[in-house]
PDB file of C-alpha atoms in Angstrom:
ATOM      1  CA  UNK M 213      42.636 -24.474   1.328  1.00 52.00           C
ATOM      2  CA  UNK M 214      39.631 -25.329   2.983  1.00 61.00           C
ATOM      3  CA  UNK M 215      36.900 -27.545   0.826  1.00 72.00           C
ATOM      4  CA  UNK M 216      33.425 -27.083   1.546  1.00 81.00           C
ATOM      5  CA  UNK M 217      30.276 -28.288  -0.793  1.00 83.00           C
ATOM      6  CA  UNK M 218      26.919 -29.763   0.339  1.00 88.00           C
ATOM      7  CA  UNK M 219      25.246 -29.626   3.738  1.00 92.00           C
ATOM      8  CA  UNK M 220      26.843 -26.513   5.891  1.00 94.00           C
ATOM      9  CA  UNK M 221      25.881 -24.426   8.584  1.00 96.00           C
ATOM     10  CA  UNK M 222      25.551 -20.531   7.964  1.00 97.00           C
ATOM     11  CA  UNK M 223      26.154 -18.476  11.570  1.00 98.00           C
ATOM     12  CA  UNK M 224      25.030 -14.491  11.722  1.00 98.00           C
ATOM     13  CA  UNK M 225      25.975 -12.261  14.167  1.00 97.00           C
ATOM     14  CA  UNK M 226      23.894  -9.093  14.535  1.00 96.00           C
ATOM     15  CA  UNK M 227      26.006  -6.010  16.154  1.00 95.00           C
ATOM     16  CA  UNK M 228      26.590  -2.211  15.985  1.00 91.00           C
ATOM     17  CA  UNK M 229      29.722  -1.149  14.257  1.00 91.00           C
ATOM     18  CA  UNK M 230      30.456   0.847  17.537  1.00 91.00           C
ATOM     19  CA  UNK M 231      30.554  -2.473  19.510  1.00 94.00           C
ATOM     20  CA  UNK M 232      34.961  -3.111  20.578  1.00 95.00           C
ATOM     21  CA  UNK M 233      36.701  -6.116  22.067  1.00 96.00           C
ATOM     22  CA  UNK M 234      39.961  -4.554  23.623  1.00 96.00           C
ATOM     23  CA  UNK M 235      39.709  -1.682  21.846  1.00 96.00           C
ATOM     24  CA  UNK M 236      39.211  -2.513  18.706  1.00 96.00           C
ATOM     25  CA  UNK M 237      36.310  -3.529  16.477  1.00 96.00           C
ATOM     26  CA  UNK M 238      34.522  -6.482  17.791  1.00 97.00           C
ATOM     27  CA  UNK M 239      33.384  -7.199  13.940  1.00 97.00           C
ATOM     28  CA  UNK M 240      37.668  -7.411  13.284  1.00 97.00           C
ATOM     29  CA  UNK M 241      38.241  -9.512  16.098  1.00 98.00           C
ATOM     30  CA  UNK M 242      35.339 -12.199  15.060  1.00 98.00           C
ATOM     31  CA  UNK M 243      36.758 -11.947  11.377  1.00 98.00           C
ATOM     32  CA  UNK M 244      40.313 -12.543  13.328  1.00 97.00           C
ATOM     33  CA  UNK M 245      39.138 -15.848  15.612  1.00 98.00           C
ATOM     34  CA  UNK M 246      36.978 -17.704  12.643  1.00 97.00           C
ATOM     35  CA  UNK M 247      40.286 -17.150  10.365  1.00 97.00           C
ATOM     36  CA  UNK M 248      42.618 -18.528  13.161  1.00 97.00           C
ATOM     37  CA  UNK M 249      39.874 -21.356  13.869  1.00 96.00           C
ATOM     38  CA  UNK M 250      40.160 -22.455  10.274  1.00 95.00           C
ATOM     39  CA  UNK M 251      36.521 -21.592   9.205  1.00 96.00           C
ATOM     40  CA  UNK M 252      35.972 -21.915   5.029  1.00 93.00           C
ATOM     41  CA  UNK M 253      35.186 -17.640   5.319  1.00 93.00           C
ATOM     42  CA  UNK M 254      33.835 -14.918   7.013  1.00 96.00           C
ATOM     43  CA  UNK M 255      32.667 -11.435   5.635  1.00 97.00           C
ATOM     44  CA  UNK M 256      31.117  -8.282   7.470  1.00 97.00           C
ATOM     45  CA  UNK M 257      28.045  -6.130   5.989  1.00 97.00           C
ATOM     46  CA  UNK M 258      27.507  -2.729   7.208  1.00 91.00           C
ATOM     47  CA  UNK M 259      23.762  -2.012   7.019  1.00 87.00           C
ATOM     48  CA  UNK M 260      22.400   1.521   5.956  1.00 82.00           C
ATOM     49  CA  UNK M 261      19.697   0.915   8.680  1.00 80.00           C
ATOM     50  CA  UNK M 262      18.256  -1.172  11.381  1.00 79.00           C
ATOM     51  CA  UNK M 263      17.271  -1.554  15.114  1.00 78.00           C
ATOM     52  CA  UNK M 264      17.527  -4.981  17.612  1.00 76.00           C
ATOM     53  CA  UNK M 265      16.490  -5.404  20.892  1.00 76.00           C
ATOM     54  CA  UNK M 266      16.520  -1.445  22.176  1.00 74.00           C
ATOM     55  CA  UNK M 267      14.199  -0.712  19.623  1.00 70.00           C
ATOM     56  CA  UNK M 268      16.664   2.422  18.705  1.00 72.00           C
ATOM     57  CA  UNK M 269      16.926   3.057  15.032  1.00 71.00           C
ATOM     58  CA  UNK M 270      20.370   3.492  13.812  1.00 73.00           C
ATOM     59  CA  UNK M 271      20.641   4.839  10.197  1.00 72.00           C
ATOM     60  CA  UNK M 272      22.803   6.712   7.244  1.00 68.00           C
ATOM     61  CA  UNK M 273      19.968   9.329   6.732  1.00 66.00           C
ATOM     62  CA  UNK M 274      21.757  12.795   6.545  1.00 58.00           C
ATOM     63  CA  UNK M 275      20.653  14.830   9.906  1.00 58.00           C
ATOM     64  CA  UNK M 276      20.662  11.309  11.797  1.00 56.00           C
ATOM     65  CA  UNK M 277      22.363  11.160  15.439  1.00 58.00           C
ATOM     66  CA  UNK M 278      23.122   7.984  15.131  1.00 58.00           C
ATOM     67  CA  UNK M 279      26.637   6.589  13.581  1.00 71.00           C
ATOM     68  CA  UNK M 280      26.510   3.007  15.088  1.00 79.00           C
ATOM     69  CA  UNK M 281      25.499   1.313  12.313  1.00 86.00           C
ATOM     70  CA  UNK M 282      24.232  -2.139  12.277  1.00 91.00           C
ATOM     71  CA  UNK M 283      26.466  -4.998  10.982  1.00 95.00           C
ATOM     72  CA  UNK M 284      25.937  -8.640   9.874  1.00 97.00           C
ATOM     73  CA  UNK M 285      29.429 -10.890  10.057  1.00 98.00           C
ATOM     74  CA  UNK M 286      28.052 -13.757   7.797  1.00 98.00           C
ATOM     75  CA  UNK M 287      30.461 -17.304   8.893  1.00 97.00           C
ATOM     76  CA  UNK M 288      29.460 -20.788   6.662  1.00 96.00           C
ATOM     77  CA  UNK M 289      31.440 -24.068   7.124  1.00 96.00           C
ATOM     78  CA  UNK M 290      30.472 -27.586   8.150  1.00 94.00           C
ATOM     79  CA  UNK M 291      27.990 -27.791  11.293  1.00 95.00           C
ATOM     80  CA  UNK M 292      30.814 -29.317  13.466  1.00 95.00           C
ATOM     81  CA  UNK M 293      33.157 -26.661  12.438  1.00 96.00           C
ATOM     82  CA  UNK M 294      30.375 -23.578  13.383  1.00 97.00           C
ATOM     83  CA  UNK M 295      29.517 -25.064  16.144  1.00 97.00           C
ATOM     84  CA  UNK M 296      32.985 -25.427  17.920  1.00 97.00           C
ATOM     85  CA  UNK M 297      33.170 -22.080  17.032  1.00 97.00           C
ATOM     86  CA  UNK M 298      29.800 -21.060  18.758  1.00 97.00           C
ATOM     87  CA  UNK M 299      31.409 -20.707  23.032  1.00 97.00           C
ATOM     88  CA  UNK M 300      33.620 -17.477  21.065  1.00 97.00           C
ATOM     89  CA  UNK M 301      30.658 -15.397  19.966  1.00 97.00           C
ATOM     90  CA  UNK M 302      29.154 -15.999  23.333  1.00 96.00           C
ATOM     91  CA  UNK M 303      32.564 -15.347  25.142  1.00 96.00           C
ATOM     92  CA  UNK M 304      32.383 -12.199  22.471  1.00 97.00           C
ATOM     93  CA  UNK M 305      28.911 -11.040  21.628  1.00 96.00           C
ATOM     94  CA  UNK M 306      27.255  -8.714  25.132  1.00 92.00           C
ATOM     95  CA  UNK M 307      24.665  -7.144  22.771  1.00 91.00           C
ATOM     96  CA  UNK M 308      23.369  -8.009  19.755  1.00 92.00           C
ATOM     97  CA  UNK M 309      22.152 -11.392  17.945  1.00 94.00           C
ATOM     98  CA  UNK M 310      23.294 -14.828  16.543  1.00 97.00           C
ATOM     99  CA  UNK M 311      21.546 -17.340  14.332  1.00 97.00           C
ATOM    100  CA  UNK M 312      22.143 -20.304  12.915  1.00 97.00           C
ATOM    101  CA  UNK M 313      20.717 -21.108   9.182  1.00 96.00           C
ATOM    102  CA  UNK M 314      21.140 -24.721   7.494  1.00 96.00           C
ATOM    103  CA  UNK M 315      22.298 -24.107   4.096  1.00 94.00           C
ATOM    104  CA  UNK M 316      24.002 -25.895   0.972  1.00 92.00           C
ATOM    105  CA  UNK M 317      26.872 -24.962  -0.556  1.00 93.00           C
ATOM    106  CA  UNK M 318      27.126 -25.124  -4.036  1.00 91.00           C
ATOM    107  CA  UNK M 319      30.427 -23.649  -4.939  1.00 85.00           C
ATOM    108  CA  UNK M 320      33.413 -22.757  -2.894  1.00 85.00           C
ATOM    109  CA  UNK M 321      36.320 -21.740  -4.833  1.00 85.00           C
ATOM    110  CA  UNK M 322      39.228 -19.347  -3.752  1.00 79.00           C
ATOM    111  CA  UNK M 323      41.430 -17.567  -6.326  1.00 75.00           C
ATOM    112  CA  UNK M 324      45.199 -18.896  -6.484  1.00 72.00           C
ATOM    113  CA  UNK M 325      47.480 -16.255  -6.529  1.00 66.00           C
ATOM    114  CA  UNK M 326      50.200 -16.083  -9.417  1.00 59.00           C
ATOM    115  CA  UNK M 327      54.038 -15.504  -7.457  1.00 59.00           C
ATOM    116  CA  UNK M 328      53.801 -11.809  -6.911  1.00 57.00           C
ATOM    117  CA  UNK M 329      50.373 -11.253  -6.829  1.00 51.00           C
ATOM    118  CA  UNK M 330      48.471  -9.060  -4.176  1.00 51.00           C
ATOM    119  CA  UNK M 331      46.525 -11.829  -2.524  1.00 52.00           C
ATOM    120  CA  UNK M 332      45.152 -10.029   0.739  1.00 54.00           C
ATOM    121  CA  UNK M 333      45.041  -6.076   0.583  1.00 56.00           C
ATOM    122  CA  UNK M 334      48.370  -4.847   0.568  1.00 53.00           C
ATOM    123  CA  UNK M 335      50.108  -8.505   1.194  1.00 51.00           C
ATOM    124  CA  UNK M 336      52.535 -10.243  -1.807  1.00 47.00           C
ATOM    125  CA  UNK M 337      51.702 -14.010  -2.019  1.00 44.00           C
ATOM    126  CA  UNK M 338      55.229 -15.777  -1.862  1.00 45.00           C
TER     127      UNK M 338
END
């Protein structure tokens, strides 16, 4: 298990849910690469509304045209650990936006699964 308190580095990355890498979600496959890159976590928000750079609104208002929602994948671990991981967004993000936020952790503790318990959706921890 990863540890992570004190001084850490927050990355956000800014796309439509639309947006693929081979086919498949590009929100997945930046979940996927900050996993296999041992980052402390990664979680995706889909927003009910927004707009970036082309100024088009997307939104969940009944009657709306638009279904490419916007969605924030939200990645915190040490700065040298975010920032190694930094030349995959750009290799992965076309459209869309990434920031960097200095934050502090103040607690980081996973859940330890019992023998038999469902630890990721679906999964039986060993």
């Amino acid at each position: 298990m990863t540890r992570l308190t004190g001084s850490a580095l927050r990355v956000t990355v800014f796309i439509g849910e639309n947006d693929t890498w081979h086919h498949k979600p590009l929100y997945t496959e930046i979940v996927h690469r900050a996993h296999t890159a041992g980052l402390a976590g990664a979680s995706v928000f889909r927003g009910i509304e927004g707009f970036g750079a082309s100024s088009l609104i997307h939104t969940t208002r009944l009657l709306s045209l638009s279904e490419d929602l916007p969605v924030a994948i939200v990645i915190v671990d040490t700065e040298e650990r975010v920032r190694a991981f930094l030349p995959q967004l750009d290799e992965l993000v076309g459209e869309g936006l990434v920031i960097l936020d200095e934050c502090e952790v103040i607690r980081y503790v996973g859940r330890v699964d019992e023998p038999g318990e469902t630890g990721v959706k679906g999964k039986r921890s060993l």
